[in-house]
Coordinates of C-alpha atoms in Angstrom, one line a residue:
X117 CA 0.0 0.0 0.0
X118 CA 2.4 2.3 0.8
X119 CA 5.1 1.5 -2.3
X120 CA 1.6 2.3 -4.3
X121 CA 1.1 5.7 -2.5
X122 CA 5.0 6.4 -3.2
X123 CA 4.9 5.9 -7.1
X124 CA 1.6 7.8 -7.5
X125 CA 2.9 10.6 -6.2
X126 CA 5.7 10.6 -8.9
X127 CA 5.6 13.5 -11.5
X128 CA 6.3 12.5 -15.0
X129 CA 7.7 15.8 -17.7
X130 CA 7.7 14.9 -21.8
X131 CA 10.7 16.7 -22.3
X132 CA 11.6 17.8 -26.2
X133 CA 15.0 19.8 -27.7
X134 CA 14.3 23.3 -28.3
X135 CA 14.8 24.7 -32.2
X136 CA 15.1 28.2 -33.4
X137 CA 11.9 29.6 -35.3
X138 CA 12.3 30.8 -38.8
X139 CA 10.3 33.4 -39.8
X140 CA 10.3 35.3 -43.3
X141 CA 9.2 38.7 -42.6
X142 CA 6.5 38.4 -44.9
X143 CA 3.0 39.3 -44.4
X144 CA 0.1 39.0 -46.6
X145 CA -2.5 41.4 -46.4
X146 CA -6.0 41.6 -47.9
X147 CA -7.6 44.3 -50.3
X148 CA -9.7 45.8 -52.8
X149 CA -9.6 46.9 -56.6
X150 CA -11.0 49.9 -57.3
X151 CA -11.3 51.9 -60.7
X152 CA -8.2 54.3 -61.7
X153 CA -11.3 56.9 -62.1
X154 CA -14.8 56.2 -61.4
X155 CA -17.7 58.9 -61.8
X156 CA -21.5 58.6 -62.5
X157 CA -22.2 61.0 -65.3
X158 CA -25.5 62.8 -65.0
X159 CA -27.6 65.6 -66.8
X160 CA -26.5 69.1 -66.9
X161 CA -29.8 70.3 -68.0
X162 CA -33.5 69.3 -68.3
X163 CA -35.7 67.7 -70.6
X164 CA -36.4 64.5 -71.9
X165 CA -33.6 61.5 -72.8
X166 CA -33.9 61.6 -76.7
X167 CA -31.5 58.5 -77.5
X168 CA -28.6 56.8 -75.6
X169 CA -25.6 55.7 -77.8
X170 CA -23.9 53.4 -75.5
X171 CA -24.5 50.7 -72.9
X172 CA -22.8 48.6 -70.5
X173 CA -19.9 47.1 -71.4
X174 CA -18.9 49.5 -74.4
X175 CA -15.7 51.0 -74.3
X176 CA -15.8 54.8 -75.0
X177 CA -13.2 57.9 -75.7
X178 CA -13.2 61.4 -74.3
X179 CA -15.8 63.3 -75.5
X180 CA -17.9 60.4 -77.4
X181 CA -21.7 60.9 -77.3
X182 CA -23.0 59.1 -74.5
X183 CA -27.0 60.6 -75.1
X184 CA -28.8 63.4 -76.4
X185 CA -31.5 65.3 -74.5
X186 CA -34.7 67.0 -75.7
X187 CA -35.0 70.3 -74.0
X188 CA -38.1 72.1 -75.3
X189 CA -38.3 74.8 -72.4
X190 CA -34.6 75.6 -73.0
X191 CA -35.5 75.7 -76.8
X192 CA -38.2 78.4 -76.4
X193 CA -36.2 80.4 -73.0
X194 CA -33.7 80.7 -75.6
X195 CA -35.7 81.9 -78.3
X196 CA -37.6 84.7 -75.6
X197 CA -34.4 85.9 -74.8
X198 CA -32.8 86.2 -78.1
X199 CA -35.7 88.1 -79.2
X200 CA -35.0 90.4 -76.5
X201 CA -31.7 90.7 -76.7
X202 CA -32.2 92.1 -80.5
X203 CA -34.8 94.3 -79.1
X204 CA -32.6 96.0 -76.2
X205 CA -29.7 96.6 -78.9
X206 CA -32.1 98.7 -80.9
X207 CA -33.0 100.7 -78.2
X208 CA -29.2 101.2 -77.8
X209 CA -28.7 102.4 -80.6
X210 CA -31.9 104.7 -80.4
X211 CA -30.2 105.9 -77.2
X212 CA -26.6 106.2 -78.3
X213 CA -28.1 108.6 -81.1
X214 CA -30.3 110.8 -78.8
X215 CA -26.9 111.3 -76.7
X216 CA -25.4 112.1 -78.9
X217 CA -27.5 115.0 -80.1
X218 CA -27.9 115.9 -76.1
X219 CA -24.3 116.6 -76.4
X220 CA -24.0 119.1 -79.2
X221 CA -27.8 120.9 -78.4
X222 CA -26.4 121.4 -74.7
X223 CA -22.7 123.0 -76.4
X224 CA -25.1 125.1 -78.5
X225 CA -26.9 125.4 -75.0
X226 CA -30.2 124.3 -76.4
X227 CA -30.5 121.8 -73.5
X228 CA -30.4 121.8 -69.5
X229 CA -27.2 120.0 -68.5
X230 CA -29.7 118.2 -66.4
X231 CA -31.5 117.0 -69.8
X232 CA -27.9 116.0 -71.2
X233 CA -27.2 113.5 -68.4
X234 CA -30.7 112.0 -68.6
X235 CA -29.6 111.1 -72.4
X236 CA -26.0 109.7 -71.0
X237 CA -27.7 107.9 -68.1
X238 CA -30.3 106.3 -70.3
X239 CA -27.3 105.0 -72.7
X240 CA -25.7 103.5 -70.3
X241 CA -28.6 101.7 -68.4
X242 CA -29.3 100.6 -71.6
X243 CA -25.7 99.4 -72.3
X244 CA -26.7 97.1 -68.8
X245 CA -29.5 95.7 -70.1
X246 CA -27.8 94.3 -73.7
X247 CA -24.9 93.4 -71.6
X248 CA -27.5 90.9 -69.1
X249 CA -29.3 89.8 -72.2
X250 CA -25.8 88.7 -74.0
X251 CA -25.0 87.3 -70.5
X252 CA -28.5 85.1 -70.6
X253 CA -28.6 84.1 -74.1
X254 CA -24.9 82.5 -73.8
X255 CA -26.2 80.8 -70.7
X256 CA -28.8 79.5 -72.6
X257 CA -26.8 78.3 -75.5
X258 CA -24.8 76.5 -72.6
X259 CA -27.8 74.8 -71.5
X260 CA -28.6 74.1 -75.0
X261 CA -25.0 72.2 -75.5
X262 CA -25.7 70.3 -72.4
X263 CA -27.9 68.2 -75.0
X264 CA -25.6 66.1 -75.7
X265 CA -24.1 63.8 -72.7
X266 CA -20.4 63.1 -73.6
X267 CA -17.6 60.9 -71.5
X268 CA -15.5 63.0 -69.4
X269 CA -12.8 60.4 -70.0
X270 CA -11.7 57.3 -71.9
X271 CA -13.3 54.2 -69.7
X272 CA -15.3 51.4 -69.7
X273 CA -19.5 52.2 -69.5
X274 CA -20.8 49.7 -66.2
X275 CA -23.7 51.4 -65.7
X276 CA -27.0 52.6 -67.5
X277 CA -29.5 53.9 -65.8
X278 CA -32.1 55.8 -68.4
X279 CA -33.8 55.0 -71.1
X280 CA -35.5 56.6 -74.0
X281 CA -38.7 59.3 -72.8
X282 CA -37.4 59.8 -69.4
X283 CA -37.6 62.6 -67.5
X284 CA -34.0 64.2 -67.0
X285 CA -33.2 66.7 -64.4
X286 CA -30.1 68.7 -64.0
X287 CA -27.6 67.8 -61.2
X288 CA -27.8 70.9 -60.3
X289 CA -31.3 71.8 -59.9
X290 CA -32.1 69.4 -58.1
X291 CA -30.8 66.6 -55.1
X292 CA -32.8 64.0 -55.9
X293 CA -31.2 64.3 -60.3
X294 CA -30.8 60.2 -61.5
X295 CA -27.1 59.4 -62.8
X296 CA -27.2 58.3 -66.2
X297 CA -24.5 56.3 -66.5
X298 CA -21.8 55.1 -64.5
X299 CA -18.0 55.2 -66.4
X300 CA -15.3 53.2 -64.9
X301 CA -11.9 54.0 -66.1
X302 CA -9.9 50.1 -65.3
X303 CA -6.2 50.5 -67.5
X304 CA -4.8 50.5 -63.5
X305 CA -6.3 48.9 -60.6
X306 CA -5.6 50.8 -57.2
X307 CA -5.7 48.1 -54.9
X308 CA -5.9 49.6 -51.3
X309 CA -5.0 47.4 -48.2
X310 CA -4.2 48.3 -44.9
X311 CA -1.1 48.0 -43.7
X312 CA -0.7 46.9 -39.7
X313 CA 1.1 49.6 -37.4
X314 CA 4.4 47.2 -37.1
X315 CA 5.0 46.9 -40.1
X316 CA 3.9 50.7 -41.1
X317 CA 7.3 52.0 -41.0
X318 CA 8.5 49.5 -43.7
X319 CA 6.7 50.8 -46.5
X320 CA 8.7 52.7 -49.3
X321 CA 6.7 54.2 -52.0
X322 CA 7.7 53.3 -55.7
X323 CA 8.8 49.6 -55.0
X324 CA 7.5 46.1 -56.4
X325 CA 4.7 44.2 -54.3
X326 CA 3.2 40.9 -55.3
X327 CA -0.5 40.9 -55.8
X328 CA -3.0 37.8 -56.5
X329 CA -6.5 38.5 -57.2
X330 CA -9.2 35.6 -56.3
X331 CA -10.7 35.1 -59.4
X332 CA -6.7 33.8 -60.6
X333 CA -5.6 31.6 -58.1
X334 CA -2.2 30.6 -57.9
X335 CA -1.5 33.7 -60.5
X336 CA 0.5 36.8 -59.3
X337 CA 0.8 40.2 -60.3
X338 CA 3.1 43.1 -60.0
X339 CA 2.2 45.8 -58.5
X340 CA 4.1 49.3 -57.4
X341 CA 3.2 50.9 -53.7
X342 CA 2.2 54.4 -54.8
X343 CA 0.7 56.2 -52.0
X344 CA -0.5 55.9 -48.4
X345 CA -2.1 57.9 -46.3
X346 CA 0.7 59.2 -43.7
X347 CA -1.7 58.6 -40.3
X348 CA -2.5 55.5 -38.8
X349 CA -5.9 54.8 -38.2
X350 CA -7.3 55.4 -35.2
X351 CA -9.6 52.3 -34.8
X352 CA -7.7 49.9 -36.0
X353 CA -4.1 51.2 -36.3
X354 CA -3.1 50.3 -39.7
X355 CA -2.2 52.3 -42.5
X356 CA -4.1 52.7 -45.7
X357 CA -1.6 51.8 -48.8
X358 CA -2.3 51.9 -52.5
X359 CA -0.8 49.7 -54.8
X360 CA -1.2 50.2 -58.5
X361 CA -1.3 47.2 -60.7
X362 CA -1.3 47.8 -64.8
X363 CA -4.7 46.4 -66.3
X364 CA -4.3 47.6 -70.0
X365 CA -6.3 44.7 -71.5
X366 CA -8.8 45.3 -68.8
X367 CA -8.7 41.2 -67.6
X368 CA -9.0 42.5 -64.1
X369 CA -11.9 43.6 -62.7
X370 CA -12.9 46.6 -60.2
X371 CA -14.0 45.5 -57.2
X372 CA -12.8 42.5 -56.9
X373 CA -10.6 40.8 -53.9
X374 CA -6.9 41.0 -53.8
X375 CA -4.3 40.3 -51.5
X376 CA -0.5 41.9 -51.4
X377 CA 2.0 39.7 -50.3

């Protein structure tokens, strides 16, 4: 009994040799593709959508018709205030020639000096008036150009959201103004990740980082370390780092998953 007590109080230790751990200093951090530009392209004046040109999936230049507009109030604002305009610039010249003759019946003194700057002060309130109607009719004609909806730059069309007959509304008469169409420009990927604070101070701009995209497994791409935003953030105390990766053939996709290693 008691050489039974004895050996079950015996402690047994596994004992194993110790090895140094290798470690490669390499991390691998997730992210997201995002356009080189993105925009949504809407109206810049109102009316109705005449035609579109191009949808989803059509590659387009800067400057290529994306739409035309029917504007029939424009149209006819346009045509009130030209009409004025010529109207206002014959009085003008009405008035130009009746100071004209105030000037040499007052050196004659004929006329009041008071009745010579009535004539001068009509000219030039008249001179106001052409000068708002010039202002108002170019507006117009501005308005009138806004007809036609044209890419802002060369991209890739991923969104259309009008159609032919529908009411348009200027971005900037309104908040609640529809986006046409939505232009994605994809020749370079920014891929953004966030970089962890330990390893923050390691990041130099301009040099090579691997990056490997989901929908290529086992494929990787080269990509350059740009930018970053100089501040840690608060919350989670990483850095925000873009990485550009070239995309001329447009095989990647925005918005897609990557991963910089």
């Amino acid at each position: 009994m008691r050489r039974a007590t004895t050996e079950g109080a015996v402690v047994t230790f596994n004992v194993v040799a110790s090895s140094a751990v290798l470690t490669s200093g390499e991390i691998s951090l997730p992210g997201s593709a995002q356009a080189f530009m993105d925009t949504a392209i809407y109206a810049r004046t109102n009316g109705y959508l005449k035609s579109w040109k191009v949808d989803i999936g059509a590659h387009v230049k800067q400057g290529d018709v994306l739409a035309e507009i029917e504007t029939p109030e424009v149209d006819r604002q346009l045509e009130q205030t030209r009409a004025d305009l010529k109207n206002a610039q014959a009085n003008l010249i009405s008035l130009a020639i009746n100071a004209t003759r105030a000037e040499g019946l007052f050196k004659t003194k004929t006329i009041s000096g008071q009745e010579k700057d009535q004539a001068t002060t009509d000219l030039a309130g008249k001179h106001a008036l052409v000068d708002a109607g010039q202002a108002n009719v170019q507006r117009l004609e501005q308005l009138k150009a806004f007809e036609k909806v044209v890419a802002p730059f060369d991209g890739v069309i991923i969104a259309r959201s009008t159609d032919v007959g529908a009411l348009i509304q200027s971005s900037g008469d309104t908040s609640s103004a529809k986006e046409l169409f939505h232009l994605a420009d994809n020749h370079i990927l920014r891929i953004y990740f966030s970089v962890p604070e330990i390893y923050a101070a390691t990041v130099k701009h301009d040099e090579e980082a691997m990056i490997t995209f989901d929908a290529f497994p086992g494929e990787k791409f080269t990509g350059t370390l740009i930018r970053d935003s100089a501040a840690l953030d608060p919350l989670s105390h990483t850095l925000n780092v873009e990485a550009d990766v070239q995309n001329p053939s447009g095989r990647l996709f925005p918005g897609g998953y990557a991963r910089c290693i």
